PDB file of C-alpha atoms in Angstrom:
ATOM      1  CA  MET A   1      28.413  20.035   9.265  1.00 88.00           C
ATOM      2  CA  ARG A   2      30.693  16.665   8.992  1.00 92.00           C
ATOM      3  CA  THR A   3      30.947  16.990  12.857  1.00 96.00           C
ATOM      4  CA  LEU A   4      27.370  17.034  13.415  1.00 95.00           C
ATOM      5  CA  ALA A   5      26.365  13.962  10.197  1.00 97.00           C
ATOM      6  CA  ASP A   6      29.317  11.780  12.047  1.00 97.00           C
ATOM      7  CA  ALA A   7      27.354  12.174  15.372  1.00 97.00           C
ATOM      8  CA  ALA A   8      24.486  10.434  14.399  1.00 98.00           C
ATOM      9  CA  GLN A   9      24.631   6.669  15.103  1.00 98.00           C
ATOM     10  CA  SER A  10      21.837   5.808  13.158  1.00 98.00           C
ATOM     11  CA  VAL A  11      19.613   7.090   9.962  1.00 98.00           C
ATOM     12  CA  SER A  12      17.102   7.836  12.040  1.00 97.00           C
ATOM     13  CA  GLU A  13      18.873  10.393  14.808  1.00 98.00           C
ATOM     14  CA  LEU A  14      20.245  11.862  11.524  1.00 98.00           C
ATOM     15  CA  ALA A  15      17.418  12.545   9.084  1.00 98.00           C
ATOM     16  CA  ALA A  16      16.335  14.849  12.397  1.00 98.00           C
ATOM     17  CA  ARG A  17      20.019  16.263  12.525  1.00 98.00           C
ATOM     18  CA  VAL A  18      18.948  17.272   8.552  1.00 98.00           C
ATOM     19  CA  SER A  19      15.922  18.542   9.073  1.00 97.00           C
ATOM     20  CA  VAL A  20      17.098  21.556  11.314  1.00 97.00           C
ATOM     21  CA  CYS A  21      20.484  22.753   9.277  1.00 97.00           C
ATOM     22  CA  ARG A  22      20.927  25.968   8.317  1.00 97.00           C
ATOM     23  CA  ALA A  23      24.313  25.738   6.904  1.00 98.00           C
ATOM     24  CA  CYS A  24      23.716  27.736   4.181  1.00 98.00           C
ATOM     25  CA  PRO A  25      22.544  30.871   3.927  1.00 98.00           C
ATOM     26  CA  ARG A  26      20.983  31.129   0.219  1.00 98.00           C
ATOM     27  CA  LEU A  27      18.852  28.122   0.596  1.00 98.00           C
ATOM     28  CA  VAL A  28      17.120  29.193   3.726  1.00 98.00           C
ATOM     29  CA  ALA A  29      16.413  32.052   3.164  1.00 98.00           C
ATOM     30  CA  TRP A  30      15.012  31.199  -0.293  1.00 97.00           C
ATOM     31  CA  ARG A  31      13.127  27.632   1.093  1.00 98.00           C
ATOM     32  CA  GLU A  32      12.123  29.553   3.883  1.00 98.00           C
ATOM     33  CA  ASP A  33      10.208  32.788   1.136  1.00 97.00           C
ATOM     34  CA  VAL A  34       9.080  29.972  -0.723  1.00 97.00           C
ATOM     35  CA  ALA A  35       6.889  28.482   2.384  1.00 97.00           C
ATOM     36  CA  VAL A  36       5.576  32.119   3.409  1.00 97.00           C
ATOM     37  CA  GLU A  37       4.599  33.600  -0.160  1.00 96.00           C
ATOM     38  CA  LYS A  38       3.535  29.768  -1.493  1.00 96.00           C
ATOM     39  CA  ARG A  39       2.056  29.252  -5.132  1.00 95.00           C
ATOM     40  CA  ALA A  40      -1.540  29.936  -5.266  1.00 96.00           C
ATOM     41  CA  ALA A  41      -2.805  26.115  -6.005  1.00 94.00           C
ATOM     42  CA  PHE A  42      -1.732  25.318  -2.435  1.00 96.00           C
ATOM     43  CA  ARG A  43      -1.928  28.695  -0.688  1.00 95.00           C
ATOM     44  CA  GLY A  44      -4.537  27.424   2.287  1.00 94.00           C
ATOM     45  CA  GLN A  45      -1.970  24.285   2.630  1.00 95.00           C
ATOM     46  CA  PRO A  46       0.891  24.783   5.622  1.00 96.00           C
ATOM     47  CA  TYR A  47       4.465  24.453   4.059  1.00 98.00           C
ATOM     48  CA  TRP A  48       7.261  22.404   5.103  1.00 98.00           C
ATOM     49  CA  GLY A  49      10.197  25.282   4.416  1.00 98.00           C
ATOM     50  CA  ARG A  50      13.180  22.838   5.961  1.00 98.00           C
ATOM     51  CA  PRO A  51      15.669  20.428   4.495  1.00 98.00           C
ATOM     52  CA  ALA A  52      13.865  17.328   3.778  1.00 98.00           C
ATOM     53  CA  ALA A  53      15.389  14.515   4.871  1.00 98.00           C
ATOM     54  CA  SER A  54      15.921  11.177   3.595  1.00 98.00           C
ATOM     55  CA  PHE A  55      13.115   8.588   3.501  1.00 98.00           C
ATOM     56  CA  GLY A  56      11.753   5.000   3.193  1.00 98.00           C
ATOM     57  CA  ASP A  57      13.124   1.578   4.447  1.00 98.00           C
ATOM     58  CA  GLU A  58      15.736   2.679   7.615  1.00 98.00           C
ATOM     59  CA  GLN A  59      17.561  -1.124   6.508  1.00 97.00           C
ATOM     60  CA  PRO A  60      17.431  -0.688   2.572  1.00 97.00           C
ATOM     61  CA  ARG A  61      19.450  -2.978  -0.011  1.00 97.00           C
ATOM     62  CA  MET A  62      18.649   0.266  -2.432  1.00 98.00           C
ATOM     63  CA  LEU A  63      19.336   3.648  -2.339  1.00 98.00           C
ATOM     64  CA  ILE A  64      18.026   6.322  -4.634  1.00 98.00           C
ATOM     65  CA  VAL A  65      20.538   9.934  -4.890  1.00 98.00           C
ATOM     66  CA  GLY A  66      18.431  12.537  -6.014  1.00 98.00           C
ATOM     67  CA  LEU A  67      19.245  16.348  -6.595  1.00 98.00           C
ATOM     68  CA  ALA A  68      17.702  18.751  -4.465  1.00 98.00           C
ATOM     69  CA  PRO A  69      14.050  18.807  -3.175  1.00 98.00           C
ATOM     70  CA  ALA A  70      11.266  21.155  -5.044  1.00 97.00           C
ATOM     71  CA  ALA A  71      10.307  24.210  -4.075  1.00 97.00           C
ATOM     72  CA  HIS A  72       6.973  23.352  -4.144  1.00 97.00           C
ATOM     73  CA  GLY A  73       7.067  19.431  -3.470  1.00 97.00           C
ATOM     74  CA  ALA A  74       9.206  18.355  -0.730  1.00 98.00           C
ATOM     75  CA  ASN A  75       9.715  21.925   0.475  1.00 98.00           C
ATOM     76  CA  ARG A  76       6.743  22.439   0.804  1.00 98.00           C
ATOM     77  CA  THR A  77       5.099  18.262   1.841  1.00 98.00           C
ATOM     78  CA  GLY A  78       8.127  18.036   4.314  1.00 98.00           C
ATOM     79  CA  ARG A  79       8.877  14.415   2.298  1.00 98.00           C
ATOM     80  CA  MET A  80      11.616  13.654  -1.001  1.00 98.00           C
ATOM     81  CA  PHE A  81       9.896  13.751  -4.321  1.00 98.00           C
ATOM     82  CA  THR A  82       6.413  13.997  -2.189  1.00 98.00           C
ATOM     83  CA  GLY A  83       3.724  16.535  -4.168  1.00 95.00           C
ATOM     84  CA  ASP A  84       5.135  17.052  -7.157  1.00 95.00           C
ATOM     85  CA  ARG A  85       5.385  15.437 -10.893  1.00 95.00           C
ATOM     86  CA  SER A  86       8.637  14.213 -10.667  1.00 97.00           C
ATOM     87  CA  GLY A  87       7.523  12.353  -7.287  1.00 96.00           C
ATOM     88  CA  ASP A  88       4.891  10.939  -9.105  1.00 96.00           C
ATOM     89  CA  TRP A  89       6.572   9.204 -11.394  1.00 97.00           C
ATOM     90  CA  LEU A  90       9.347   7.949  -9.199  1.00 98.00           C
ATOM     91  CA  TYR A  91       6.804   6.539  -6.506  1.00 98.00           C
ATOM     92  CA  ALA A  92       4.337   4.721  -9.620  1.00 98.00           C
ATOM     93  CA  ALA A  93       8.080   2.850 -11.336  1.00 98.00           C
ATOM     94  CA  LEU A  94       8.707   1.576  -7.310  1.00 97.00           C
ATOM     95  CA  HIS A  95       5.375   0.941  -6.822  1.00 97.00           C
ATOM     96  CA  ARG A  96       5.081  -1.493 -10.367  1.00 96.00           C
ATOM     97  CA  ALA A  97       8.686  -2.872  -9.354  1.00 96.00           C
ATOM     98  CA  GLY A  98       6.720  -4.392  -5.910  1.00 95.00           C
ATOM     99  CA  LEU A  99       8.865  -1.580  -3.669  1.00 97.00           C
ATOM    100  CA  ALA A 100       6.373   0.965  -2.697  1.00 97.00           C
ATOM    101  CA  SER A 101       3.525   0.084  -0.839  1.00 97.00           C
ATOM    102  CA  GLN A 102       1.081   2.660  -2.813  1.00 97.00           C
ATOM    103  CA  PRO A 103       1.474   4.448  -6.485  1.00 96.00           C
ATOM    104  CA  ASP A 104       1.749   7.644  -5.733  1.00 94.00           C
ATOM    105  CA  SER A 105       2.979  10.058  -2.874  1.00 94.00           C
ATOM    106  CA  THR A 106       0.727  13.345  -2.001  1.00 94.00           C
ATOM    107  CA  HIS A 107       1.761  14.547   1.469  1.00 95.00           C
ATOM    108  CA  ALA A 108       3.720  13.024   4.457  1.00 95.00           C
ATOM    109  CA  GLY A 109       0.967  11.325   6.271  1.00 94.00           C
ATOM    110  CA  ASP A 110      -0.939   9.852   3.191  1.00 96.00           C
ATOM    111  CA  GLY A 111       0.306   6.282   4.526  1.00 96.00           C
ATOM    112  CA  LEU A 112       3.185   5.236   1.651  1.00 97.00           C
ATOM    113  CA  THR A 113       5.635   2.885   3.026  1.00 98.00           C
ATOM    114  CA  LEU A 114       8.975   1.446   1.205  1.00 98.00           C
ATOM    115  CA  ARG A 115      10.340  -1.661   1.116  1.00 96.00           C
ATOM    116  CA  GLY A 116      14.136  -2.267   0.654  1.00 97.00           C
ATOM    117  CA  VAL A 117      14.656   1.165  -0.625  1.00 98.00           C
ATOM    118  CA  ARG A 118      15.688   4.755   0.688  1.00 98.00           C
ATOM    119  CA  ILE A 119      15.585   7.965  -0.897  1.00 98.00           C
ATOM    120  CA  ALA A 120      18.762  10.654  -0.715  1.00 98.00           C
ATOM    121  CA  ALA A 121      19.399  14.092  -2.468  1.00 98.00           C
ATOM    122  CA  ALA A 122      22.999  15.475  -3.008  1.00 98.00           C
ATOM    123  CA  VAL A 123      21.050  18.637  -1.446  1.00 98.00           C
ATOM    124  CA  HIS A 124      18.694  18.770   1.080  1.00 98.00           C
ATOM    125  CA  CYS A 125      16.987  21.889   0.931  1.00 98.00           C
ATOM    126  CA  ALA A 126      15.506  23.740  -2.449  1.00 98.00           C
ATOM    127  CA  PRO A 127      17.557  25.705  -4.456  1.00 98.00           C
ATOM    128  CA  PRO A 128      16.659  28.841  -6.564  1.00 97.00           C
ATOM    129  CA  ALA A 129      16.095  27.421 -10.539  1.00 94.00           C
ATOM    130  CA  ASN A 130      16.716  23.803  -8.435  1.00 93.00           C
ATOM    131  CA  ALA A 131      20.605  24.870  -9.127  1.00 96.00           C
ATOM    132  CA  PRO A 132      22.555  24.401  -6.060  1.00 98.00           C
ATOM    133  CA  THR A 133      26.340  25.917  -6.566  1.00 98.00           C
ATOM    134  CA  THR A 134      29.119  24.267  -6.112  1.00 98.00           C
ATOM    135  CA  GLU A 135      29.603  25.381  -2.382  1.00 98.00           C
ATOM    136  CA  GLU A 136      26.347  24.591  -1.163  1.00 98.00           C
ATOM    137  CA  LYS A 137      26.673  21.438  -2.556  1.00 98.00           C
ATOM    138  CA  ALA A 138      29.969  20.891  -0.551  1.00 98.00           C
ATOM    139  CA  THR A 139      28.110  21.731   2.365  1.00 98.00           C
ATOM    140  CA  CYS A 140      25.369  18.948   2.289  1.00 98.00           C
ATOM    141  CA  ALA A 141      27.941  16.413   1.444  1.00 98.00           C
ATOM    142  CA  PRO A 142      28.268  15.485   4.707  1.00 98.00           C
ATOM    143  CA  TRP A 143      24.939  13.931   5.167  1.00 98.00           C
ATOM    144  CA  LEU A 144      25.070  11.521   2.432  1.00 98.00           C
ATOM    145  CA  ASP A 145      28.435  10.316   3.336  1.00 98.00           C
ATOM    146  CA  ARG A 146      27.073   9.826   6.860  1.00 98.00           C
ATOM    147  CA  GLU A 147      23.918   7.919   5.338  1.00 98.00           C
ATOM    148  CA  LEU A 148      25.991   6.162   2.420  1.00 98.00           C
ATOM    149  CA  ALA A 149      28.349   4.856   5.799  1.00 98.00           C
ATOM    150  CA  LEU A 150      25.368   3.874   7.473  1.00 98.00           C
ATOM    151  CA  LEU A 151      23.685   2.089   5.329  1.00 98.00           C
ATOM    152  CA  ALA A 152      27.125   0.165   3.726  1.00 98.00           C
ATOM    153  CA  PRO A 153      26.493  -3.323   5.434  1.00 97.00           C
ATOM    154  CA  GLY A 154      23.510  -3.860   3.798  1.00 97.00           C
ATOM    155  CA  LEU A 155      23.587  -1.799   0.567  1.00 97.00           C
ATOM    156  CA  ASP A 156      23.142  -3.537  -3.172  1.00 97.00           C
ATOM    157  CA  GLY A 157      22.773  -0.938  -5.114  1.00 97.00           C
ATOM    158  CA  VAL A 158      22.554   3.445  -5.513  1.00 98.00           C
ATOM    159  CA  LEU A 159      20.007   4.262  -8.338  1.00 98.00           C
ATOM    160  CA  ALA A 160      21.457   7.967  -9.316  1.00 98.00           C
ATOM    161  CA  LEU A 161      18.834  10.100 -11.081  1.00 98.00           C
ATOM    162  CA  GLY A 162      20.696  12.936 -13.271  1.00 98.00           C
ATOM    163  CA  GLY A 163      24.202  14.031 -13.677  1.00 98.00           C
ATOM    164  CA  ILE A 164      24.752  15.795 -10.136  1.00 98.00           C
ATOM    165  CA  GLY A 165      23.514  12.740  -8.038  1.00 98.00           C
ATOM    166  CA  TRP A 166      25.859  10.683  -9.364  1.00 98.00           C
ATOM    167  CA  THR A 167      28.299  12.730  -9.194  1.00 98.00           C
ATOM    168  CA  ALA A 168      27.446  12.886  -5.749  1.00 98.00           C
ATOM    169  CA  ALA A 169      27.383   9.316  -4.523  1.00 98.00           C
ATOM    170  CA  LEU A 170      30.503   9.250  -6.508  1.00 98.00           C
ATOM    171  CA  GLN A 171      32.301  11.359  -4.212  1.00 98.00           C
ATOM    172  CA  ALA A 172      30.951  10.572  -1.239  1.00 98.00           C
ATOM    173  CA  ALA A 173      31.695   6.422  -1.878  1.00 98.00           C
ATOM    174  CA  ARG A 174      35.213   8.007  -2.504  1.00 98.00           C
ATOM    175  CA  ARG A 175      35.393  10.011   0.757  1.00 98.00           C
ATOM    176  CA  LEU A 176      34.508   6.644   2.456  1.00 98.00           C
ATOM    177  CA  GLY A 177      37.203   4.876   1.418  1.00 98.00           C
ATOM    178  CA  TRP A 178      35.562   3.112  -1.544  1.00 98.00           C
ATOM    179  CA  ALA A 179      37.032   1.350  -4.301  1.00 98.00           C
ATOM    180  CA  VAL A 180      36.099   3.843  -7.374  1.00 97.00           C
ATOM    181  CA  PRO A 181      36.917   3.201 -10.628  1.00 95.00           C
ATOM    182  CA  ARG A 182      39.461   5.332 -11.997  1.00 92.00           C
ATOM    183  CA  PRO A 183      39.077   7.098 -14.135  1.00 92.00           C
ATOM    184  CA  ALA A 184      36.032   7.965 -12.231  1.00 91.00           C
ATOM    185  CA  PRO A 185      33.070   7.204 -14.639  1.00 95.00           C
ATOM    186  CA  ARG A 186      30.493   9.583 -16.986  1.00 97.00           C
ATOM    187  CA  PHE A 187      26.910   9.646 -15.860  1.00 98.00           C
ATOM    188  CA  GLY A 188      24.794   8.419 -18.128  1.00 98.00           C
ATOM    189  CA  HIS A 189      21.525   6.565 -18.144  1.00 98.00           C
ATOM    190  CA  GLY A 190      21.926   3.201 -17.950  1.00 96.00           C
ATOM    191  CA  VAL A 191      25.655   3.689 -16.999  1.00 97.00           C
ATOM    192  CA  ILE A 192      26.511   0.960 -14.233  1.00 96.00           C
ATOM    193  CA  ALA A 193      29.706   1.136 -11.558  1.00 97.00           C
ATOM    194  CA  GLU A 194      30.877  -0.876  -9.549  1.00 96.00           C
ATOM    195  CA  LEU A 195      31.822   0.119  -6.061  1.00 97.00           C
ATOM    196  CA  ALA A 196      33.103  -2.094  -3.085  1.00 98.00           C
ATOM    197  CA  THR A 197      32.564  -0.927   0.665  1.00 98.00           C
ATOM    198  CA  THR A 198      35.959  -0.694   2.885  1.00 97.00           C
ATOM    199  CA  SER A 199      34.684  -3.993   3.996  1.00 97.00           C
ATOM    200  CA  GLY A 200      34.661  -5.994   0.378  1.00 97.00           C
ATOM    201  CA  ARG A 201      30.621  -5.136   0.072  1.00 96.00           C
ATOM    202  CA  ARG A 202      29.990  -4.573  -3.730  1.00 97.00           C
ATOM    203  CA  VAL A 203      27.380  -1.852  -4.585  1.00 97.00           C
ATOM    204  CA  ARG A 204      26.041  -1.152  -8.127  1.00 97.00           C
ATOM    205  CA  LEU A 205      25.758   2.575  -8.597  1.00 98.00           C
ATOM    206  CA  VAL A 206      23.484   2.719 -11.358  1.00 98.00           C
ATOM    207  CA  GLY A 207      23.054   5.837 -13.541  1.00 98.00           C
ATOM    208  CA  CYS A 208      19.007   7.279 -14.371  1.00 98.00           C
ATOM    209  CA  TYR A 209      18.117  10.331 -15.802  1.00 98.00           C
ATOM    210  CA  HIS A 210      16.773  12.411 -13.627  1.00 98.00           C
ATOM    211  CA  VAL A 211      12.725  11.926 -13.213  1.00 98.00           C
ATOM    212  CA  SER A 212      12.278  15.698 -13.723  1.00 97.00           C
ATOM    213  CA  GLN A 213       9.166  16.946 -16.197  1.00 95.00           C
ATOM    214  CA  GLN A 214      11.783  18.239 -18.475  1.00 95.00           C
ATOM    215  CA  ASN A 215      13.072  14.629 -19.395  1.00 98.00           C
ATOM    216  CA  THR A 216       9.614  13.006 -18.745  1.00 98.00           C
ATOM    217  CA  PHE A 217       7.399  15.324 -20.849  1.00 97.00           C
ATOM    218  CA  THR A 218      10.279  15.284 -23.643  1.00 97.00           C
ATOM    219  CA  GLY A 219      10.398  11.289 -23.509  1.00 97.00           C
ATOM    220  CA  LYS A 220      13.958  11.635 -23.072  1.00 98.00           C
ATOM    221  CA  LEU A 221      12.931   9.421 -20.028  1.00 98.00           C
ATOM    222  CA  THR A 222       9.995   6.628 -20.797  1.00 98.00           C
ATOM    223  CA  GLU A 223       8.683   4.691 -17.827  1.00 97.00           C
ATOM    224  CA  ALA A 224       9.908   1.439 -19.474  1.00 97.00           C
ATOM    225  CA  MET A 225      13.725   3.301 -19.223  1.00 97.00           C
ATOM    226  CA  LEU A 226      13.258   3.901 -15.578  1.00 98.00           C
ATOM    227  CA  ASP A 227      11.509   0.517 -14.948  1.00 97.00           C
ATOM    228  CA  ASP A 228      14.840  -1.073 -16.189  1.00 96.00           C
ATOM    229  CA  ALA A 229      16.949   1.475 -14.093  1.00 97.00           C
ATOM    230  CA  ILE A 230      15.069   0.057 -11.023  1.00 97.00           C
ATOM    231  CA  VAL A 231      15.762  -3.315 -11.636  1.00 96.00           C
ATOM    232  CA  ARG A 232      19.143  -3.286 -13.076  1.00 94.00           C
ATOM    233  CA  CYS A 233      19.709  -2.007  -9.343  1.00 95.00           C
ATOM    234  CA  SER A 234      17.417  -3.195  -7.239  1.00 85.00           C
ATOM    235  CA  GLY A 235      17.555  -6.778  -8.083  1.00 74.00           C
ATOM    236  CA  THR A 236      15.164  -8.997  -6.925  1.00 51.00           C
ATOM    237  CA  LEU A 237      13.767  -7.307  -3.612  1.00 52.00           C
ATOM    238  CA  GLY A 238      10.376  -9.062  -3.033  1.00 46.00           C
ATOM    239  CA  PRO A 239       7.959  -7.591  -2.910  1.00 45.00           C
ATOM    240  CA  CYS A 240       6.231  -4.281  -0.701  1.00 42.00           C
ATOM    241  CA  ARG A 241       2.747  -4.791   1.456  1.00 40.00           C
ATOM    242  CA  PRO A 242       1.237  -2.260   2.696  1.00 37.00           C
ATOM    243  CA  THR A 243       1.220  -1.574   6.414  1.00 32.00           C
TER     244      THR A 243
END
């Protein structure tokens, strides 16, 4: 996987390579079974059933790192955080911050654009029970490594959604030779770690509770908390204008 990822010369080429990955047998079987069986509410819709590549600005100042595609979200629509309640929260917040052209994301052709922001994940295939194995996370890691390397020249911040996104971002930065605090800072909502790329560029890593329903429905993560985390990570990128 590392050879395939490192050969990508742009994030668009990287996304194309990600979208055809079949490296993890359990994840391949699960994502494709879900795409055939489908949820009743989406019975008449086609499912993507493949890895969900990163989405957004190809020269962003902020990278959002999530966990993995949802079985009936990105695994259905083919776009990160699209077609599920987690995405409803995330894109609404990005729109409030002026970083998304619209407040919702329903399907890959809905016209949504992001400005200064790109969304990636620790794992690019939907895992059973939203729980990728240690081996699966390690197998998928080269994709995030290469994404960070390609984006590093213009990157100011990384927003990690949840502990898995936090750990994946820290480990990727360390593998790339970035300066990372030691001992590694523990994940927490609002925690900030200062990283430095090999060229000396400072990058803020900001922790945020994941936008999953178990956090948003219970009030563990509120809109105000999510908005604050985005502002802490993005600074002032300026508004996104519809194209």
